[in-house]
């Protein structure tokens, strides 16, 4: 009789130890899910305000690909590969960091204009909300990267920053090429314009020589 009682006591002890752990795990999972949903709700609420930047097509593209990627009801050949979804997240992060850097670059200008009364409260509030949108966007990108792999964000963002700097350098070089083409066109225009004048001015000495010869 003692042996069954000992076995039941051991099972009760095991269940009593496992129950709090399961409860803590469920609570942490629910809390993490709540945070993600809350941040997304805040992001959508802030996005409802008229943004400074244009429409973020890269964000929309990533959301479409991610939705299809996570849809288990779709056939495998209709779901995008994981590499494609990661590449879309990478492009989304590049655009987000580009916009964040642009806001930081123009922040002193907005502050000075607001202090001097050259812009109204609505414009300055729009600028502040855009900053909050970009911060929430960065946090959501970190969470999305962690869904693929927990150790991916430390490797993810250096690659994103490098892409941003390379694209910025490429844009500057492109602008320089356009300016050089414009300068070449102006140079050719003034050269062609000055050539007829030189041709018209050259026959004058010949006429003088002919007049002297006739005299």
PDB file of C-alpha atoms in Angstrom:
ATOM      1  CA  UNK A   1       0.000   0.000   0.000  1.00  0.00           C
ATOM      2  CA  UNK A   2       2.882   2.328   0.661  1.00  0.00           C
ATOM      3  CA  UNK A   3       4.347   2.048  -2.823  1.00  0.00           C
ATOM      4  CA  UNK A   4       1.296   3.392  -4.714  1.00  0.00           C
ATOM      5  CA  UNK A   5       1.039   6.261  -2.253  1.00  0.00           C
ATOM      6  CA  UNK A   6       4.717   7.163  -2.845  1.00  0.00           C
ATOM      7  CA  UNK A   7       4.207   7.068  -6.624  1.00  0.00           C
ATOM      8  CA  UNK A   8       1.180   9.333  -6.443  1.00  0.00           C
ATOM      9  CA  UNK A   9       3.096  11.705  -4.175  1.00  0.00           C
ATOM     10  CA  UNK A  10       5.970  11.882  -6.681  1.00  0.00           C
ATOM     11  CA  UNK A  11       3.596  12.592  -9.575  1.00  0.00           C
ATOM     12  CA  UNK A  12       1.923  15.319  -7.539  1.00  0.00           C
ATOM     13  CA  UNK A  13       5.337  16.886  -6.818  1.00  0.00           C
ATOM     14  CA  UNK A  14       6.293  16.751 -10.503  1.00  0.00           C
ATOM     15  CA  UNK A  15       2.991  18.308 -11.546  1.00  0.00           C
ATOM     16  CA  UNK A  16       3.315  20.998  -8.882  1.00  0.00           C
ATOM     17  CA  UNK A  17       6.791  21.922 -10.174  1.00  0.00           C
ATOM     18  CA  UNK A  18       5.819  21.861 -13.842  1.00  0.00           C
ATOM     19  CA  UNK A  19       2.645  23.908 -13.461  1.00  0.00           C
ATOM     20  CA  UNK A  20       4.338  27.204 -12.434  1.00  0.00           C
ATOM     21  CA  UNK A  21       6.899  26.844 -15.219  1.00  0.00           C
ATOM     22  CA  UNK A  22       4.171  26.307 -17.806  1.00  0.00           C
ATOM     23  CA  UNK A  23       2.241  29.242 -16.372  1.00  0.00           C
ATOM     24  CA  UNK A  24       5.291  31.533 -16.549  1.00  0.00           C
ATOM     25  CA  UNK A  25       6.023  30.431 -20.120  1.00  0.00           C
ATOM     26  CA  UNK A  26       2.427  31.084 -21.207  1.00  0.00           C
ATOM     27  CA  UNK A  27       2.411  34.489 -19.508  1.00  0.00           C
ATOM     28  CA  UNK A  28       5.708  35.529 -21.120  1.00  0.00           C
ATOM     29  CA  UNK A  29       4.481  34.417 -24.542  1.00  0.00           C
ATOM     30  CA  UNK A  30       1.208  36.292 -24.090  1.00  0.00           C
ATOM     31  CA  UNK A  31       3.068  39.400 -22.894  1.00  0.00           C
ATOM     32  CA  UNK A  32       5.444  39.324 -25.883  1.00  0.00           C
ATOM     33  CA  UNK A  33       2.498  38.908 -28.269  1.00  0.00           C
ATOM     34  CA  UNK A  34       0.689  41.794 -26.578  1.00  0.00           C
ATOM     35  CA  UNK A  35       3.748  44.045 -26.959  1.00  0.00           C
ATOM     36  CA  UNK A  36       4.067  43.244 -30.661  1.00  0.00           C
ATOM     37  CA  UNK A  37       0.364  43.877 -31.301  1.00  0.00           C
ATOM     38  CA  UNK A  38       0.411  47.059 -29.209  1.00  0.00           C
ATOM     39  CA  UNK A  39       3.395  48.463 -31.087  1.00  0.00           C
ATOM     40  CA  UNK A  40       1.794  47.639 -34.409  1.00  0.00           C
ATOM     41  CA  UNK A  41      -1.407  49.350 -33.269  1.00  0.00           C
ATOM     42  CA  UNK A  42       0.564  52.451 -32.275  1.00  0.00           C
ATOM     43  CA  UNK A  43       2.437  52.372 -35.565  1.00  0.00           C
ATOM     44  CA  UNK A  44      -0.802  52.214 -37.570  1.00  0.00           C
ATOM     45  CA  UNK A  45      -2.255  55.027 -35.473  1.00  0.00           C
ATOM     46  CA  UNK A  46       0.755  57.225 -36.132  1.00  0.00           C
ATOM     47  CA  UNK A  47       0.808  56.328 -39.802  1.00  0.00           C
ATOM     48  CA  UNK A  48      -2.776  57.634 -40.092  1.00  0.00           C
ATOM     49  CA  UNK A  49      -1.300  61.151 -39.696  1.00  0.00           C
ATOM     50  CA  UNK A  50      -0.164  62.627 -43.012  1.00  0.00           C
ATOM     51  CA  UNK A  51       3.482  61.532 -43.303  1.00  0.00           C
ATOM     52  CA  UNK A  52       6.407  63.705 -44.318  1.00  0.00           C
ATOM     53  CA  UNK A  53       7.735  61.010 -46.625  1.00  0.00           C
ATOM     54  CA  UNK A  54       5.834  59.324 -49.394  1.00  0.00           C
ATOM     55  CA  UNK A  55       4.244  55.918 -49.407  1.00  0.00           C
ATOM     56  CA  UNK A  56       6.499  53.115 -48.169  1.00  0.00           C
ATOM     57  CA  UNK A  57       6.162  50.516 -50.915  1.00  0.00           C
ATOM     58  CA  UNK A  58       8.963  48.368 -49.480  1.00  0.00           C
ATOM     59  CA  UNK A  59       7.035  47.959 -46.222  1.00  0.00           C
ATOM     60  CA  UNK A  60       3.911  46.936 -48.137  1.00  0.00           C
ATOM     61  CA  UNK A  61       5.890  44.481 -50.269  1.00  0.00           C
ATOM     62  CA  UNK A  62       7.416  42.846 -47.189  1.00  0.00           C
ATOM     63  CA  UNK A  63       4.032  42.494 -45.481  1.00  0.00           C
ATOM     64  CA  UNK A  64       2.552  40.812 -48.568  1.00  0.00           C
ATOM     65  CA  UNK A  65       5.475  38.382 -48.863  1.00  0.00           C
ATOM     66  CA  UNK A  66       5.497  37.643 -45.129  1.00  0.00           C
ATOM     67  CA  UNK A  67       1.766  36.933 -45.096  1.00  0.00           C
ATOM     68  CA  UNK A  68       2.133  34.445 -47.944  1.00  0.00           C
ATOM     69  CA  UNK A  69       5.252  32.934 -46.362  1.00  0.00           C
ATOM     70  CA  UNK A  70       3.460  32.256 -43.050  1.00  0.00           C
ATOM     71  CA  UNK A  71       0.274  30.993 -44.679  1.00  0.00           C
ATOM     72  CA  UNK A  72       0.512  27.224 -44.217  1.00  0.00           C
ATOM     73  CA  UNK A  73      -2.651  26.650 -46.265  1.00  0.00           C
ATOM     74  CA  UNK A  74      -0.924  27.775 -49.458  1.00  0.00           C
ATOM     75  CA  UNK A  75       0.938  25.153 -51.507  1.00  0.00           C
ATOM     76  CA  UNK A  76       4.701  25.211 -51.133  1.00  0.00           C
ATOM     77  CA  UNK A  77       5.290  26.331 -54.728  1.00  0.00           C
ATOM     78  CA  UNK A  78       3.038  29.385 -54.184  1.00  0.00           C
ATOM     79  CA  UNK A  79       4.760  30.508 -50.988  1.00  0.00           C
ATOM     80  CA  UNK A  80       7.816  32.780 -51.364  1.00  0.00           C
ATOM     81  CA  UNK A  81      11.175  31.319 -50.288  1.00  0.00           C
ATOM     82  CA  UNK A  82      12.674  32.394 -46.978  1.00  0.00           C
ATOM     83  CA  UNK A  83      15.565  34.152 -48.740  1.00  0.00           C
ATOM     84  CA  UNK A  84      13.116  36.343 -50.670  1.00  0.00           C
ATOM     85  CA  UNK A  85      11.290  37.346 -47.469  1.00  0.00           C
ATOM     86  CA  UNK A  86      14.617  38.120 -45.763  1.00  0.00           C
ATOM     87  CA  UNK A  87      15.700  40.224 -48.740  1.00  0.00           C
ATOM     88  CA  UNK A  88      12.408  42.140 -48.562  1.00  0.00           C
ATOM     89  CA  UNK A  89      12.978  42.759 -44.842  1.00  0.00           C
ATOM     90  CA  UNK A  90      16.484  43.970 -45.659  1.00  0.00           C
ATOM     91  CA  UNK A  91      15.153  46.457 -48.228  1.00  0.00           C
ATOM     92  CA  UNK A  92      12.508  47.612 -45.754  1.00  0.00           C
ATOM     93  CA  UNK A  93      15.198  48.244 -43.135  1.00  0.00           C
ATOM     94  CA  UNK A  94      17.350  50.161 -45.641  1.00  0.00           C
ATOM     95  CA  UNK A  95      14.468  52.503 -46.446  1.00  0.00           C
ATOM     96  CA  UNK A  96      13.661  52.955 -42.741  1.00  0.00           C
ATOM     97  CA  UNK A  97      17.249  53.851 -41.837  1.00  0.00           C
ATOM     98  CA  UNK A  98      17.475  56.213 -44.822  1.00  0.00           C
ATOM     99  CA  UNK A  99      14.398  58.067 -43.620  1.00  0.00           C
ATOM    100  CA  UNK A 100      15.635  58.087 -40.015  1.00  0.00           C
ATOM    101  CA  UNK A 101      18.972  59.600 -41.038  1.00  0.00           C
ATOM    102  CA  UNK A 102      17.166  62.186 -43.169  1.00  0.00           C
ATOM    103  CA  UNK A 103      15.054  63.239 -40.180  1.00  0.00           C
ATOM    104  CA  UNK A 104      18.101  63.510 -37.911  1.00  0.00           C
ATOM    105  CA  UNK A 105      19.891  65.559 -40.557  1.00  0.00           C
ATOM    106  CA  UNK A 106      16.989  68.024 -40.800  1.00  0.00           C
ATOM    107  CA  UNK A 107      16.108  68.101 -37.089  1.00  0.00           C
ATOM    108  CA  UNK A 108      18.168  71.276 -36.321  1.00  0.00           C
ATOM    109  CA  UNK A 109      16.478  73.050 -39.237  1.00  0.00           C
ATOM    110  CA  UNK A 110      12.983  72.143 -38.019  1.00  0.00           C
ATOM    111  CA  UNK A 111      13.823  73.196 -34.451  1.00  0.00           C
ATOM    112  CA  UNK A 112      15.190  76.558 -35.582  1.00  0.00           C
ATOM    113  CA  UNK A 113      12.254  77.261 -37.886  1.00  0.00           C
ATOM    114  CA  UNK A 114       9.805  76.358 -35.125  1.00  0.00           C
ATOM    115  CA  UNK A 115      11.574  78.541 -32.551  1.00  0.00           C
ATOM    116  CA  UNK A 116      11.547  81.501 -34.940  1.00  0.00           C
ATOM    117  CA  UNK A 117       7.859  80.971 -35.718  1.00  0.00           C
ATOM    118  CA  UNK A 118       8.415  80.235 -39.404  1.00  0.00           C
ATOM    119  CA  UNK A 119       6.510  76.932 -39.212  1.00  0.00           C
ATOM    120  CA  UNK A 120       3.333  76.170 -37.289  1.00  0.00           C
ATOM    121  CA  UNK A 121       2.534  73.648 -34.572  1.00  0.00           C
ATOM    122  CA  UNK A 122       0.926  71.276 -37.061  1.00  0.00           C
ATOM    123  CA  UNK A 123       4.086  70.998 -39.170  1.00  0.00           C
ATOM    124  CA  UNK A 124       6.322  70.533 -36.128  1.00  0.00           C
ATOM    125  CA  UNK A 125       3.937  67.927 -34.681  1.00  0.00           C
ATOM    126  CA  UNK A 126       4.008  66.149 -38.015  1.00  0.00           C
ATOM    127  CA  UNK A 127       7.813  66.068 -37.824  1.00  0.00           C
ATOM    128  CA  UNK A 128       7.756  64.675 -34.260  1.00  0.00           C
ATOM    129  CA  UNK A 129       5.218  62.005 -35.200  1.00  0.00           C
ATOM    130  CA  UNK A 130       7.348  60.991 -38.161  1.00  0.00           C
ATOM    131  CA  UNK A 131      10.275  60.487 -35.777  1.00  0.00           C
ATOM    132  CA  UNK A 132       8.121  58.247 -33.573  1.00  0.00           C
ATOM    133  CA  UNK A 133       6.951  56.291 -36.604  1.00  0.00           C
ATOM    134  CA  UNK A 134      10.534  55.613 -37.641  1.00  0.00           C
ATOM    135  CA  UNK A 135      11.506  54.518 -34.105  1.00  0.00           C
ATOM    136  CA  UNK A 136       8.584  52.087 -33.933  1.00  0.00           C
ATOM    137  CA  UNK A 137       9.432  50.875 -37.411  1.00  0.00           C
ATOM    138  CA  UNK A 138      13.006  50.078 -36.331  1.00  0.00           C
ATOM    139  CA  UNK A 139      11.766  48.181 -33.248  1.00  0.00           C
ATOM    140  CA  UNK A 140       9.373  46.164 -35.374  1.00  0.00           C
ATOM    141  CA  UNK A 141      12.148  45.340 -37.843  1.00  0.00           C
ATOM    142  CA  UNK A 142      14.278  44.010 -34.969  1.00  0.00           C
ATOM    143  CA  UNK A 143      11.382  41.816 -33.844  1.00  0.00           C
ATOM    144  CA  UNK A 144      10.778  40.594 -37.385  1.00  0.00           C
ATOM    145  CA  UNK A 145      14.463  39.730 -37.767  1.00  0.00           C
ATOM    146  CA  UNK A 146      14.374  37.793 -34.488  1.00  0.00           C
ATOM    147  CA  UNK A 147      11.504  35.686 -35.814  1.00  0.00           C
ATOM    148  CA  UNK A 148      13.840  34.274 -38.457  1.00  0.00           C
ATOM    149  CA  UNK A 149      16.759  33.830 -36.046  1.00  0.00           C
ATOM    150  CA  UNK A 150      17.378  35.251 -32.577  1.00  0.00           C
ATOM    151  CA  UNK A 151      21.039  36.008 -33.348  1.00  0.00           C
ATOM    152  CA  UNK A 152      20.353  37.627 -36.708  1.00  0.00           C
ATOM    153  CA  UNK A 153      19.814  41.330 -35.662  1.00  0.00           C
ATOM    154  CA  UNK A 154      23.492  41.943 -34.657  1.00  0.00           C
ATOM    155  CA  UNK A 155      24.526  40.780 -38.139  1.00  0.00           C
ATOM    156  CA  UNK A 156      21.495  42.261 -39.879  1.00  0.00           C
ATOM    157  CA  UNK A 157      21.910  45.967 -39.133  1.00  0.00           C
ATOM    158  CA  UNK A 158      25.603  46.352 -40.108  1.00  0.00           C
ATOM    159  CA  UNK A 159      24.674  45.000 -43.544  1.00  0.00           C
ATOM    160  CA  UNK A 160      21.741  47.431 -43.724  1.00  0.00           C
ATOM    161  CA  UNK A 161      23.964  50.403 -42.820  1.00  0.00           C
ATOM    162  CA  UNK A 162      26.538  49.414 -45.421  1.00  0.00           C
ATOM    163  CA  UNK A 163      23.836  49.224 -48.096  1.00  0.00           C
ATOM    164  CA  UNK A 164      22.546  52.664 -47.051  1.00  0.00           C
ATOM    165  CA  UNK A 165      25.982  54.277 -47.320  1.00  0.00           C
ATOM    166  CA  UNK A 166      26.713  52.608 -50.660  1.00  0.00           C
ATOM    167  CA  UNK A 167      23.401  53.765 -52.114  1.00  0.00           C
ATOM    168  CA  UNK A 168      23.960  57.305 -50.810  1.00  0.00           C
ATOM    169  CA  UNK A 169      27.403  57.350 -52.446  1.00  0.00           C
ATOM    170  CA  UNK A 170      25.914  56.034 -55.685  1.00  0.00           C
ATOM    171  CA  UNK A 171      23.276  58.773 -55.668  1.00  0.00           C
ATOM    172  CA  UNK A 172      25.930  61.458 -55.190  1.00  0.00           C
ATOM    173  CA  UNK A 173      28.023  60.058 -58.022  1.00  0.00           C
ATOM    174  CA  UNK A 174      24.930  59.981 -60.218  1.00  0.00           C
ATOM    175  CA  UNK A 175      24.256  63.649 -59.432  1.00  0.00           C
ATOM    176  CA  UNK A 176      27.875  64.482 -60.289  1.00  0.00           C
ATOM    177  CA  UNK A 177      27.527  62.657 -63.608  1.00  0.00           C
ATOM    178  CA  UNK A 178      24.379  64.623 -64.408  1.00  0.00           C
ATOM    179  CA  UNK A 179      26.145  67.899 -63.567  1.00  0.00           C
ATOM    180  CA  UNK A 180      29.130  66.983 -65.716  1.00  0.00           C
ATOM    181  CA  UNK A 181      26.809  66.187 -68.638  1.00  0.00           C
ATOM    182  CA  UNK A 182      25.073  69.535 -68.171  1.00  0.00           C
ATOM    183  CA  UNK A 183      28.411  71.374 -68.091  1.00  0.00           C
ATOM    184  CA  UNK A 184      29.522  69.576 -71.259  1.00  0.00           C
ATOM    185  CA  UNK A 185      26.313  70.611 -73.004  1.00  0.00           C
ATOM    186  CA  UNK A 186      26.818  74.229 -71.932  1.00  0.00           C
ATOM    187  CA  UNK A 187      30.435  74.129 -73.068  1.00  0.00           C
ATOM    188  CA  UNK A 188      29.491  72.759 -76.502  1.00  0.00           C
ATOM    189  CA  UNK A 189      26.715  75.334 -76.796  1.00  0.00           C
ATOM    190  CA  UNK A 190      29.049  78.282 -76.167  1.00  0.00           C
ATOM    191  CA  UNK A 191      31.751  76.811 -78.407  1.00  0.00           C
ATOM    192  CA  UNK A 192      29.292  76.413 -81.295  1.00  0.00           C
ATOM    193  CA  UNK A 193      27.967  79.897 -80.645  1.00  0.00           C
ATOM    194  CA  UNK A 194      31.445  81.463 -80.736  1.00  0.00           C
ATOM    195  CA  UNK A 195      32.654  79.636 -83.881  1.00  0.00           C
ATOM    196  CA  UNK A 196      30.457  81.575 -86.392  1.00  0.00           C
ATOM    197  CA  UNK A 197      31.694  84.880 -84.991  1.00  0.00           C
ATOM    198  CA  UNK A 198      35.311  83.888 -85.534  1.00  0.00           C
ATOM    199  CA  UNK A 199      34.503  82.795 -89.095  1.00  0.00           C
ATOM    200  CA  UNK A 200      32.720  86.076 -89.818  1.00  0.00           C
ATOM    201  CA  UNK A 201      35.602  88.117 -88.410  1.00  0.00           C
ATOM    202  CA  UNK A 202      38.374  86.376 -90.395  1.00  0.00           C
ATOM    203  CA  UNK A 203      37.597  87.578 -94.012  1.00  0.00           C
ATOM    204  CA  UNK A 204      38.023  91.262 -93.114  1.00  0.00           C
ATOM    205  CA  UNK A 205      41.860  91.374 -93.470  1.00  0.00           C
ATOM    206  CA  UNK A 206      41.661  89.700 -96.903  1.00  0.00           C
ATOM    207  CA  UNK A 207      39.380  92.446 -98.217  1.00  0.00           C
ATOM    208  CA  UNK A 208      41.842  95.087 -97.043  1.00  0.00           C
ATOM    209  CA  UNK A 209      44.678  93.328 -98.859  1.00  0.00           C
ATOM    210  CA  UNK A 210      42.631  93.212-102.065  1.00  0.00           C
ATOM    211  CA  UNK A 211      41.895  96.956-101.854  1.00  0.00           C
ATOM    212  CA  UNK A 212      45.601  97.718-101.388  1.00  0.00           C
ATOM    213  CA  UNK A 213      46.491  95.585-104.392  1.00  0.00           C
ATOM    214  CA  UNK A 214      43.943  97.396-106.593  1.00  0.00           C
ATOM    215  CA  UNK A 215      45.350 100.784-105.527  1.00  0.00           C
TER     216      UNK A 215
END
